Tab-separated table of C-alpha atoms in Angstrom:
chain	number	residue	atom	x	y	z
A	24	MET	CA	0.000	0.000	0.000
A	25	ASN	CA	1.229	3.477	-0.828
A	26	ARG	CA	2.238	4.849	2.561
A	27	TYR	CA	1.651	8.414	1.409
A	28	LEU	CA	-1.937	7.612	0.494
A	29	LEU	CA	-2.425	5.913	3.850
A	30	THR	CA	-0.903	8.892	5.688
A	31	ALA	CA	-3.126	11.292	3.760
A	32	THR	CA	-6.196	9.266	4.726
A	33	ILE	CA	-5.225	9.343	8.405
A	34	VAL	CA	-4.896	13.127	8.103
A	35	VAL	CA	-8.420	13.239	6.623
A	36	VAL	CA	-9.791	11.214	9.551
A	37	CYS	CA	-8.168	13.598	12.040
A	38	ALA	CA	-9.190	16.740	10.136
A	39	VAL	CA	-12.829	15.680	9.792
A	40	SER	CA	-13.003	14.878	13.498
A	41	ALA	CA	-11.317	18.136	14.528
A	42	LEU	CA	-13.580	20.366	12.431
A	43	TYR	CA	-16.723	18.841	13.912
A	44	LEU	CA	-15.314	18.860	17.433
A	45	MET	CA	-14.691	22.607	17.211
A	46	ARG	CA	-18.400	23.310	16.881
A	47	PRO	CA	-19.889	25.522	19.623
A	48	VAL	CA	-21.736	23.711	22.405
A	49	SER	CA	-25.183	23.349	20.883
A	50	ASP	CA	-27.161	20.694	22.728
A	51	PRO	CA	-29.654	22.434	25.065
A	52	ASP	CA	-29.822	19.443	27.410
A	53	PHE	CA	-26.079	19.406	27.980
A	54	PHE	CA	-26.323	22.387	30.322
A	55	TRP	CA	-28.679	20.764	32.811
A	56	HIS	CA	-26.491	17.659	32.781
A	57	LEU	CA	-23.496	19.850	33.603
A	58	LYS	CA	-25.357	21.639	36.399
A	59	THR	CA	-26.634	18.357	37.825
A	60	GLY	CA	-23.052	17.076	37.930
A	61	GLN	CA	-22.092	20.166	39.921
A	62	TRP	CA	-25.047	19.657	42.280
A	63	ILE	CA	-24.142	15.990	42.872
A	64	TRP	CA	-20.502	16.890	43.537
A	65	GLU	CA	-21.327	19.702	45.944
A	66	ASN	CA	-24.060	17.798	47.812
A	67	GLY	CA	-22.460	14.352	47.821
A	68	GLN	CA	-25.694	12.601	46.857
A	69	LEU	CA	-28.104	12.012	44.000
A	70	PRO	CA	-31.166	14.290	43.843
A	71	GLU	CA	-34.436	12.772	45.057
A	72	GLN	CA	-36.321	15.960	44.172
A	73	ASP	CA	-35.786	18.417	41.348
A	74	PRO	CA	-33.390	21.160	42.527
A	75	PHE	CA	-33.798	23.265	39.386
A	76	SER	CA	-37.501	23.692	38.532
A	77	PHE	CA	-40.349	24.944	40.710
A	78	THR	CA	-43.033	23.255	38.560
A	79	THR	CA	-41.786	19.698	39.101
A	80	PRO	CA	-43.945	17.726	41.581
A	81	SER	CA	-42.310	17.323	44.990
A	82	SER	CA	-42.600	13.543	44.609
A	83	PRO	CA	-41.650	12.743	40.990
A	84	ASP	CA	-42.939	9.546	39.398
A	85	GLN	CA	-40.570	6.742	38.430
A	86	ARG	CA	-39.783	8.312	35.076
A	87	GLY	CA	-38.981	11.600	36.812
A	88	LEU	CA	-36.647	9.851	39.242
A	89	PHE	CA	-34.926	8.169	36.320
A	90	ILE	CA	-34.235	11.558	34.725
A	91	LEU	CA	-32.980	13.001	38.008
A	92	LYS	CA	-30.611	10.165	38.935
A	93	SER	CA	-29.704	7.875	36.059
A	94	TYR	CA	-26.990	9.959	34.345
A	95	TRP	CA	-24.961	10.689	37.473
A	96	LEU	CA	-21.583	9.255	36.449
A	97	GLY	CA	-21.589	11.015	33.086
A	98	GLN	CA	-22.725	14.233	34.747
A	99	LEU	CA	-19.811	14.076	37.170
A	100	LEU	CA	-17.470	13.639	34.196
A	101	TYR	CA	-18.965	16.751	32.597
A	102	TYR	CA	-18.449	18.756	35.760
A	103	ALA	CA	-14.905	17.433	36.249
A	104	HIS	CA	-13.901	18.549	32.761
A	105	TYR	CA	-15.633	21.901	33.185
A	106	SER	CA	-13.944	22.451	36.556
A	107	LEU	CA	-10.542	21.792	35.020
A	108	GLY	CA	-10.899	23.843	31.852
A	109	GLY	CA	-14.232	25.614	31.593
A	110	MET	CA	-16.011	25.066	28.286
A	111	SER	CA	-12.642	24.299	26.708
A	112	GLY	CA	-12.514	21.310	29.052
A	113	ILE	CA	-15.782	20.095	27.539
A	114	ILE	CA	-14.265	20.381	24.056
A	115	TRP	CA	-11.337	18.244	25.212
A	116	MET	CA	-13.811	15.718	26.584
A	117	ARG	CA	-15.423	15.596	23.145
A	118	ALA	CA	-12.008	14.910	21.648
A	119	TRP	CA	-11.070	11.978	23.862
A	120	LEU	CA	-14.525	10.403	23.511
A	121	VAL	CA	-14.275	10.438	19.718
A	122	ALA	CA	-10.635	9.298	19.869
A	123	LEU	CA	-11.602	6.367	22.097
A	124	LEU	CA	-14.470	5.427	19.796
A	125	VAL	CA	-12.211	5.488	16.728
A	126	PHE	CA	-9.547	3.499	18.598
A	127	VAL	CA	-12.023	0.737	19.497
A	128	LEU	CA	-13.317	0.582	15.929
A	129	LEU	CA	-9.739	0.311	14.671
A	130	LYS	CA	-9.136	-2.554	17.112
A	131	ARG	CA	-12.045	-4.371	15.432
A	132	ARG	CA	-10.631	-3.843	11.953
A	133	THR	CA	-10.170	-6.668	9.477
A	134	GLY	CA	-9.463	-6.433	5.768
A	135	ASP	CA	-8.129	-3.554	3.702
A	136	LEU	CA	-6.786	-0.808	5.998
A	137	LEU	CA	-7.207	1.995	3.442
A	138	LEU	CA	-10.832	1.091	2.764
A	139	TYR	CA	-11.499	0.731	6.484
A	140	LEU	CA	-10.130	4.205	7.193
A	141	TRP	CA	-12.440	5.694	4.578
A	142	LEU	CA	-15.347	3.782	6.101
A	143	LEU	CA	-14.356	5.463	9.375
A	144	VAL	CA	-14.542	8.846	7.616
A	145	LEU	CA	-18.050	7.931	6.489
A	146	PHE	CA	-18.947	6.935	10.046
A	147	LEU	CA	-17.551	10.130	11.581
A	148	VAL	CA	-19.325	12.432	9.134
A	149	SER	CA	-22.633	10.613	9.557
A	150	MET	CA	-22.474	10.653	13.362
A	151	LEU	CA	-20.915	14.056	14.017
A	152	GLU	CA	-23.111	15.829	11.478
A	153	VAL	CA	-26.151	15.045	13.647
A	154	TYR	CA	-24.965	14.235	17.170
A	155	PRO	CA	-23.165	16.789	19.358
A	156	VAL	CA	-20.590	14.787	21.304
A	157	GLU	CA	-21.490	16.600	24.532
A	158	ARG	CA	-24.784	14.691	24.521
A	159	PRO	CA	-24.841	11.808	27.042
A	160	GLN	CA	-25.619	9.413	24.178
A	161	ALA	CA	-21.958	9.719	23.183
A	162	PHE	CA	-21.027	7.627	26.224
A	163	SER	CA	-23.391	4.910	25.015
A	164	PHE	CA	-21.791	4.924	21.562
A	165	VAL	CA	-18.371	4.285	23.113
A	166	PHE	CA	-19.701	1.630	25.494
A	167	PHE	CA	-21.549	-0.137	22.671
A	168	ALA	CA	-18.357	-0.302	20.608
A	169	LEU	CA	-16.464	-1.666	23.620
A	170	LEU	CA	-19.202	-4.226	24.275
A	171	LEU	CA	-19.023	-5.575	20.719
A	172	TYR	CA	-15.229	-5.695	20.968
A	173	ILE	CA	-15.379	-7.741	24.191
A	174	LEU	CA	-18.157	-10.049	22.964
A	175	GLU	CA	-16.295	-10.784	19.730
A	176	HIS	CA	-13.053	-11.491	21.582
A	177	ILE	CA	-14.796	-13.951	23.883
A	178	ARG	CA	-16.683	-15.535	20.981
A	179	LYS	CA	-13.556	-16.031	18.888
A	180	GLY	CA	-11.764	-17.703	21.796
A	181	SER	CA	-8.451	-16.155	20.801
A	182	PRO	CA	-5.457	-17.589	22.719
A	183	ALA	CA	-4.435	-14.006	23.454
A	184	VAL	CA	-7.650	-13.460	25.376
A	185	ASN	CA	-7.293	-13.852	29.129
A	186	PRO	CA	-10.471	-15.737	30.184
A	187	ALA	CA	-10.504	-14.106	33.617
A	188	GLY	CA	-10.007	-10.677	32.079
A	189	ALA	CA	-12.814	-11.209	29.591
A	190	LEU	CA	-15.158	-12.430	32.310
A	191	THR	CA	-14.361	-9.329	34.373
A	192	ALA	CA	-14.354	-6.720	31.608
A	193	LEU	CA	-17.889	-7.280	30.349
A	194	PRO	CA	-19.665	-7.038	33.744
A	195	LEU	CA	-17.608	-3.982	34.718
A	196	LEU	CA	-18.428	-2.320	31.410
A	197	MET	CA	-22.151	-2.877	31.954
A	198	LEU	CA	-21.902	-1.573	35.532
A	199	VAL	CA	-20.278	1.677	34.399
A	200	TRP	CA	-22.624	2.028	31.422
A	201	ALA	CA	-25.722	1.538	33.579
A	202	ASN	CA	-24.688	4.451	35.792
A	203	THR	CA	-23.806	6.756	32.920
A	204	HIS	CA	-26.638	6.606	30.381
A	205	GLY	CA	-29.900	4.738	29.877
A	206	GLY	CA	-28.640	3.432	26.552
A	207	PHE	CA	-27.269	0.453	28.469
A	208	ILE	CA	-30.627	-1.156	27.653
A	209	ILE	CA	-29.198	-1.591	24.145
A	210	GLY	CA	-26.238	-3.330	25.756
A	211	GLN	CA	-28.584	-5.688	27.593
A	212	ILE	CA	-30.414	-6.495	24.359
A	213	THR	CA	-27.120	-7.072	22.538
A	214	ILE	CA	-25.868	-9.469	25.207
A	215	GLY	CA	-29.177	-11.331	25.076
A	216	LEU	CA	-28.916	-11.527	21.288
A	217	TYR	CA	-25.394	-12.985	21.422
A	218	LEU	CA	-26.332	-15.581	24.048
A	219	ALA	CA	-29.496	-16.621	22.193
A	220	ALA	CA	-27.950	-16.702	18.712
A	221	GLU	CA	-24.844	-18.605	19.785
A	222	GLY	CA	-26.995	-20.993	21.816
A	223	LEU	CA	-29.251	-21.615	18.804
A	224	LYS	CA	-26.246	-22.837	16.858
A	225	PHE	CA	-26.047	-25.919	19.095
A	226	VAL	CA	-29.539	-26.871	17.916
A	227	ARG	CA	-28.499	-26.457	14.267
A	228	PRO	CA	-24.881	-27.670	13.894
A	229	SER	CA	-24.859	-26.367	10.302
A	230	LEU	CA	-24.690	-22.868	11.823
A	231	ARG	CA	-21.182	-23.656	13.124
A	232	PRO	CA	-21.599	-23.502	16.926
A	233	LEU	CA	-18.855	-22.352	19.261
A	234	ASN	CA	-16.694	-24.633	21.302
A	235	ARG	CA	-18.761	-25.411	24.410
A	236	THR	CA	-16.058	-24.062	26.720
A	237	ILE	CA	-16.054	-20.773	24.837
A	238	TYR	CA	-19.852	-20.559	24.899
A	239	LYS	CA	-19.841	-21.257	28.631
A	240	ARG	CA	-17.382	-18.400	29.073
A	241	LEU	CA	-19.574	-16.130	26.932
A	242	PHE	CA	-22.693	-17.157	28.853
A	243	ILE	CA	-21.165	-16.517	32.290
A	244	ALA	CA	-19.769	-13.127	31.249
A	245	GLY	CA	-23.063	-12.142	29.599
A	246	VAL	CA	-25.252	-13.119	32.541
A	247	ALA	CA	-22.879	-11.379	34.962
A	248	GLY	CA	-23.083	-8.269	32.789
A	249	LEU	CA	-26.880	-8.359	32.788
A	250	VAL	CA	-26.983	-8.749	36.564
A	251	LEU	CA	-24.475	-5.983	37.281
A	252	SER	CA	-26.281	-3.626	34.913
A	253	LEU	CA	-29.123	-3.604	37.448
A	254	ALA	CA	-26.776	-2.026	40.010
A	255	ASN	CA	-27.900	1.489	39.172
A	256	PRO	CA	-30.093	4.035	41.005
A	257	ASP	CA	-33.208	2.870	39.134
A	258	THR	CA	-32.507	-0.893	38.990
A	259	TYR	CA	-35.095	-2.469	36.650
A	260	HIS	CA	-37.223	0.702	36.652
A	261	VAL	CA	-34.874	2.006	33.961
A	262	MET	CA	-37.435	0.730	31.456
A	263	GLU	CA	-39.395	3.868	32.323
A	264	ILE	CA	-37.167	5.642	29.811
A	265	LEU	CA	-39.264	3.995	27.124
A	266	ARG	CA	-42.396	5.760	28.398
A	267	LEU	CA	-42.192	9.036	26.541
A	268	PRO	CA	-44.381	12.119	26.917
A	269	SER	CA	-47.106	12.132	24.265
A	270	TYR	CA	-45.520	15.022	22.372
A	271	ALA	CA	-41.940	13.705	22.274
A	272	LYS	CA	-42.401	11.565	19.169
A	273	TYR	CA	-43.663	14.561	17.222
A	274	LEU	CA	-41.327	17.308	18.439
A	275	ASN	CA	-38.059	15.446	19.054
A	276	THR	CA	-36.262	14.500	15.845
A	277	ASP	CA	-34.484	11.659	17.673
A	278	TYR	CA	-37.672	9.617	17.516
A	279	MET	CA	-38.393	10.249	13.839
A	280	SER	CA	-37.699	7.761	11.070
A	281	THR	CA	-34.874	8.465	8.669
A	282	ILE	CA	-37.456	8.958	5.917
A	283	LYS	CA	-39.234	11.658	7.914
A	284	ALA	CA	-35.937	13.295	8.900
A	285	LEU	CA	-35.015	13.617	5.235
A	286	ALA	CA	-38.455	14.645	3.966
A	287	ASP	CA	-39.406	17.120	6.711
A	288	PHE	CA	-36.041	18.414	7.929
A	289	ARG	CA	-33.840	18.014	4.839
A	290	ASP	CA	-31.344	16.001	6.865
A	291	TYR	CA	-29.207	14.785	3.981
A	292	SER	CA	-26.877	12.883	6.298
A	293	VAL	CA	-29.599	10.233	6.230
A	294	LEU	CA	-28.368	9.373	2.723
A	295	LEU	CA	-25.027	8.373	4.247
A	296	ASP	CA	-26.818	6.077	6.677
A	297	TRP	CA	-28.754	4.422	3.879
A	298	PHE	CA	-25.528	4.013	1.918
A	299	VAL	CA	-23.963	2.129	4.834
A	300	MET	CA	-27.100	-0.030	5.060
A	301	LEU	CA	-26.702	-0.949	1.385
A	302	LEU	CA	-23.020	-1.764	1.898
A	303	ALA	CA	-23.878	-3.971	4.891
A	304	LEU	CA	-26.536	-5.784	2.862
A	305	ALA	CA	-24.100	-6.252	-0.023
A	306	GLY	CA	-21.529	-7.658	2.372
A	307	LEU	CA	-24.004	-10.214	3.695
A	308	LEU	CA	-25.011	-11.237	0.168
A	309	VAL	CA	-21.401	-11.590	-0.999
A	310	ASN	CA	-20.725	-13.963	1.913
A	311	ALA	CA	-24.123	-15.679	1.910
A	312	GLY	CA	-22.495	-19.108	2.014
A	313	ARG	CA	-20.700	-18.386	5.283
A	314	VAL	CA	-23.120	-16.027	6.938
A	315	ASN	CA	-22.947	-15.731	10.725
A	316	ILE	CA	-26.444	-15.700	12.207
A	317	THR	CA	-25.257	-13.624	15.183
A	318	GLU	CA	-23.965	-10.910	12.867
A	319	VAL	CA	-27.091	-11.045	10.713
A	320	LEU	CA	-29.315	-10.537	13.756
A	321	LEU	CA	-27.099	-7.735	15.082
A	322	LEU	CA	-27.042	-5.853	11.776
A	323	GLY	CA	-30.705	-6.539	11.094
A	324	GLY	CA	-31.795	-5.389	14.542
A	325	THR	CA	-29.685	-2.243	14.694
A	326	GLY	CA	-30.406	-1.490	11.028
A	327	TYR	CA	-34.166	-1.691	11.523
A	328	ALA	CA	-33.954	0.425	14.685
A	329	ALA	CA	-31.824	3.023	12.873
A	330	PHE	CA	-34.156	3.166	9.883
A	331	THR	CA	-37.227	3.725	12.055
A	332	GLN	CA	-35.661	6.097	14.629
A	333	VAL	CA	-32.619	8.245	13.883
A	334	ARG	CA	-31.417	8.028	17.490
A	335	TYR	CA	-30.215	4.477	16.787
A	336	VAL	CA	-28.216	5.311	13.656
A	337	PRO	CA	-24.808	5.537	15.424
A	338	PHE	CA	-25.335	2.107	17.010
A	339	PHE	CA	-25.973	0.595	13.589
A	340	LEU	CA	-22.915	2.299	12.123
A	341	ILE	CA	-20.709	1.037	14.958
A	342	ALA	CA	-21.915	-2.517	14.315
A	343	ALA	CA	-21.816	-2.232	10.522
A	344	ILE	CA	-18.435	-0.642	9.714
A	345	PRO	CA	-16.289	-3.596	10.934
A	346	ALA	CA	-18.797	-6.058	9.443
A	347	ILE	CA	-18.601	-4.406	6.011
A	348	SER	CA	-14.809	-4.501	6.067
A	349	ARG	CA	-14.829	-8.128	7.189
A	350	ALA	CA	-17.335	-9.076	4.479
A	351	PHE	CA	-15.001	-7.903	1.732
A	352	GLU	CA	-11.841	-9.239	3.377
A	353	LYS	CA	-11.705	-12.399	1.254
A	354	LYS	CA	-13.930	-11.290	-1.595
A	355	ARG	CA	-11.545	-8.499	-2.513
A	356	LEU	CA	-13.024	-5.572	-4.362
A	357	PRO	CA	-11.681	-4.773	-7.834
A	358	VAL	CA	-9.316	-1.822	-7.702
A	359	TRP	CA	-11.668	0.349	-9.747
A	360	LEU	CA	-14.614	-0.425	-7.454
A	361	LYS	CA	-12.617	0.333	-4.318
A	362	ALA	CA	-11.418	3.592	-5.879
A	363	LEU	CA	-15.004	4.511	-6.781
A	364	LEU	CA	-16.198	3.740	-3.257
A	365	ILE	CA	-13.443	5.856	-1.696
A	366	ALA	CA	-14.139	8.694	-4.142
A	367	MET	CA	-17.843	8.656	-3.229
A	368	ILE	CA	-17.030	8.804	0.491
A	369	ALA	CA	-14.529	11.616	-0.089
A	370	ALA	CA	-17.089	13.620	-2.086
A	371	ALA	CA	-19.704	13.150	0.636
A	372	ALA	CA	-17.200	14.234	3.289
A	373	VAL	CA	-16.380	17.417	1.359
A	374	PHE	CA	-20.088	18.172	0.897
A	375	PHE	CA	-20.842	17.992	4.616
A	376	VAL	CA	-17.568	19.127	6.178
A	377	ARG	CA	-17.206	22.311	4.101
A	378	ASP	CA	-19.689	24.060	6.404
A	379	GLU	CA	-17.571	23.177	9.446
A	380	VAL	CA	-14.411	25.060	8.425
A	381	SER	CA	-15.667	28.225	10.131
A	382	ASN	CA	-15.575	26.352	13.453
A	383	THR	CA	-11.859	27.136	13.638
A	384	ARG	CA	-12.885	30.637	14.766
A	385	ASN	CA	-14.208	29.134	17.987
A	386	LEU	CA	-10.789	27.693	18.745
A	387	LEU	CA	-9.137	31.051	18.137
A	388	SER	CA	-11.673	33.042	20.174
A	389	GLY	CA	-12.162	30.507	22.972
A	390	ARG	CA	-15.922	31.195	22.899
A	391	TRP	CA	-17.793	27.915	22.835
A	392	ILE	CA	-21.380	29.070	23.450
A	393	ASP	CA	-23.337	30.607	20.590
A	394	GLU	CA	-24.895	33.847	21.854
A	395	LYS	CA	-27.323	33.776	18.931
A	396	ARG	CA	-28.692	30.449	20.138
A	397	TYR	CA	-28.885	31.033	23.900
A	398	PRO	CA	-29.932	33.990	26.121
A	399	VAL	CA	-26.414	34.773	27.298
A	400	LYS	CA	-26.946	38.513	27.761
A	401	ALA	CA	-30.429	38.043	29.242
A	402	ALA	CA	-28.982	35.736	31.913
A	403	ASP	CA	-26.267	38.330	32.565
A	404	TYR	CA	-29.006	40.923	33.076
A	405	VAL	CA	-30.907	38.742	35.566
A	406	LEU	CA	-27.750	38.193	37.605
A	407	ALA	CA	-26.657	41.842	37.440
A	408	ARG	CA	-30.077	43.105	38.577
A	409	ASN	CA	-30.443	40.244	41.065
A	410	LEU	CA	-33.969	39.486	39.862
A	411	ARG	CA	-35.894	37.243	42.231
A	412	GLY	CA	-39.236	35.489	42.249
A	413	ASN	CA	-40.637	32.836	39.943
A	414	MET	CA	-39.366	32.898	36.372
A	415	TYR	CA	-41.053	31.858	33.147
A	416	ASN	CA	-38.716	30.742	30.381
A	417	HIS	CA	-38.869	29.239	26.937
A	418	TYR	CA	-38.628	25.440	26.736
A	419	ASP	CA	-35.488	25.438	24.558
A	420	TRP	CA	-33.635	27.675	27.021
A	421	GLY	CA	-34.460	25.826	30.226
A	422	GLY	CA	-31.249	23.800	30.292
A	423	TYR	CA	-29.036	26.822	29.675
A	424	LEU	CA	-30.818	28.873	32.353
A	425	ILE	CA	-30.472	26.009	34.838
A	426	TRP	CA	-26.724	26.177	34.276
A	427	ARG	CA	-26.481	29.958	34.481
A	428	LEU	CA	-29.065	30.744	37.176
A	429	GLY	CA	-29.756	27.570	39.143
A	430	PRO	CA	-30.337	26.372	41.718
A	431	GLY	CA	-30.886	29.787	43.310
A	432	ARG	CA	-33.316	30.695	40.539
A	433	LYS	CA	-35.487	27.850	39.331
A	434	VAL	CA	-36.825	27.495	35.795
A	435	PHE	CA	-40.415	26.953	34.706
A	436	ILE	CA	-39.640	24.290	32.103
A	437	ASP	CA	-36.682	22.577	30.468
A	438	GLY	CA	-35.813	19.665	28.218
A	439	ARG	CA	-35.973	17.067	30.972
A	440	ASP	CA	-39.771	16.947	30.527
A	441	ILE	CA	-40.325	15.642	34.041
A	442	ASP	CA	-43.893	16.967	34.217
A	443	GLU	CA	-45.915	16.645	31.010
A	444	ALA	CA	-48.671	19.002	32.186
A	445	THR	CA	-46.129	21.827	32.460
A	446	PHE	CA	-45.226	21.411	28.800
A	447	TRP	CA	-48.793	21.983	27.634
A	448	LYS	CA	-49.151	25.005	29.893
A	449	ALA	CA	-45.947	26.442	28.441
A	450	MET	CA	-47.266	25.947	24.914
A	451	SER	CA	-50.454	27.823	25.847
A	452	ILE	CA	-48.371	30.670	27.250
A	453	ASN	CA	-46.100	30.870	24.196
A	454	ILE	CA	-49.025	31.283	21.795
A	455	ALA	CA	-50.743	33.755	24.175
A	456	TYR	CA	-53.782	31.487	24.171
A	457	THR	CA	-57.204	32.976	24.919
A	458	ASP	CA	-60.299	30.897	25.648
A	459	ASN	CA	-63.602	31.064	23.756
A	460	SER	CA	-64.792	33.990	25.850
A	461	GLY	CA	-61.685	35.996	24.957
A	462	ARG	CA	-60.191	35.602	28.434
A	463	PRO	CA	-56.355	35.546	28.299
A	464	TYR	CA	-55.760	32.021	29.527
A	465	TRP	CA	-51.994	32.544	29.239
A	466	LYS	CA	-52.156	35.309	31.850
A	467	SER	CA	-54.094	33.171	34.286
A	468	ILE	CA	-51.398	30.485	34.060
A	469	LEU	CA	-48.659	33.030	34.763
A	470	GLU	CA	-50.656	34.411	37.684
A	471	SER	CA	-51.299	30.946	39.118
A	472	TYR	CA	-47.531	30.384	39.290
A	473	HIS	CA	-46.849	33.919	40.598
A	474	ILE	CA	-44.457	34.673	37.737
A	475	SER	CA	-42.348	37.793	38.379
A	476	TYR	CA	-40.285	37.880	35.185
A	477	LEU	CA	-39.982	36.131	31.836
A	478	ILE	CA	-36.997	35.247	29.649
A	479	VAL	CA	-38.151	34.352	26.151
A	480	PRO	CA	-36.903	34.587	22.555
A	481	ILE	CA	-38.250	37.245	20.244
A	482	HIS	CA	-38.727	34.714	17.465
A	483	GLU	CA	-39.448	30.999	17.342
A	484	ALA	CA	-36.956	28.637	15.711
A	485	ALA	CA	-38.988	28.786	12.485
A	486	GLY	CA	-38.461	32.554	12.341
A	487	ASN	CA	-41.960	33.759	13.209
A	488	ARG	CA	-42.391	36.204	16.073
A	489	LEU	CA	-43.300	34.592	19.401
A	490	GLN	CA	-46.933	35.501	20.034
A	491	LEU	CA	-46.282	35.820	23.750
A	492	VAL	CA	-43.852	38.704	23.127
A	493	SER	CA	-46.481	40.655	21.204
A	494	ALA	CA	-49.071	40.015	23.917
A	495	LEU	CA	-46.715	41.103	26.705
A	496	ALA	CA	-45.791	44.298	24.847
A	497	LYS	CA	-49.483	45.281	24.768
A	498	ASP	CA	-50.276	44.225	28.331
A	499	SER	CA	-50.299	46.925	31.007
A	500	ASP	CA	-49.208	44.498	33.748
A	501	TRP	CA	-45.831	43.821	32.140
A	502	THR	CA	-42.912	46.017	31.159
A	503	LEU	CA	-39.971	45.324	28.861
A	504	ALA	CA	-36.817	45.486	30.987
A	505	PHE	CA	-34.194	44.080	28.620
A	506	SER	CA	-33.850	43.125	24.969
A	507	ASP	CA	-31.085	42.157	22.601
A	508	ALA	CA	-30.867	40.429	19.222
A	509	ASN	CA	-32.464	37.162	20.339
A	510	SER	CA	-34.051	37.553	23.783
A	511	VAL	CA	-36.248	39.762	25.931
A	512	VAL	CA	-36.859	40.038	29.667
A	513	PHE	CA	-40.267	41.242	30.854
A	514	LEU	CA	-40.952	42.226	34.471
A	515	LYS	CA	-44.271	42.169	36.318
A	516	LYS	CA	-45.090	45.760	37.232
A	517	ASP	CA	-46.599	44.763	40.558
A	518	PRO	CA	-45.262	41.324	41.557
A	519	GLY	CA	-47.557	41.338	44.574
A	520	LYS	CA	-50.659	41.002	42.404
């Protein structure tokens, strides 16, 4: 292999990663995770009640408790990095998470190294285009890759594998995962799939079953991993994460199918995901005579999940990239076909990454929070004027305001969605809803919560003016105290009323 071509490809992998990693912090939920990590560190315990919102019930239901307590280890990692380096520390955390993920995928490599590196470029563009690495899901992506690495090492029974180490690594991985992010449910399902599929092979010897000693080792490690994964603050109640608020499937793009994401949101990165699905299918067809039922079930399950909900796309990619490379290991691609495949990936990378070049400005300025996206100056105003009393805020800004103002000032609503009723009240307020008699229902909600001030955007994400802002400007009970390019602060003229 031409070493210069290989070196150039490694540079591309690093450059693509770096440009995406220099994006400003954009995930609105990241901020409440960061603040919760600070709260846990300072209080030495997990929250049993919501310390950041005054609308959350004093005794949250099981789903609410899951949201409050289940991410604690990841949240402490956020706060540790922030304590060491501010927001720059969070950017460094992004970097080592992606580096670890790439390292694990490289450890699973088989086949042509050059082609595999370009498949990694495809993976990085597809994942980083959509998923900010400061999201807690990033931990699950790394843990899923590690889980597949461990399972495959045990399954192959390599002489280099220390049986005791393998038996220890998998349970410990599941223990850490279960206390970091709820995505460990995917790990549980994957372990169950491996145990069931490899066990089925003993019923059908034509499926090439494992050596019984190796399967016993896999079974013990898998069961131990499943048991230890229950050692988390929510134990088996973690399944509550699957019970979503009624509006989540319609408003949160994570729960949309790839077809809907492309049609409604013009998310063209979906085309990359479909391309990988086609490559995975081609790989299975090329090796149809020696297909591994475990791999077929893994790719089929993660592929179906990814196609129907975009939140599962990275898990499919992590499973598929090594499988695609392995599928073409013996059935070598013609040189022209490999060159065409690499050229297509390179063209796609240029198409998506070209918009990320401007991210280098963030590195030079050291400013990692987009003031056009969040109410930075409005929060400064609240702190400078020492505003007190109950606050109403826009849903999208709840996480940021928790970080900037909490827990001394509690938010009305945020992306944790602990109380569904609060969401619908907030929607009524935002549209300045009036009932059939013309009574301003939005005002009665604000009055019932004794709201003293509001922090809201001037315009919705779609660009239309927030109806609440127009209503407040005309209302004699409220006065505009602060405004800038993206946010306004209104004060109640007589908070005692």
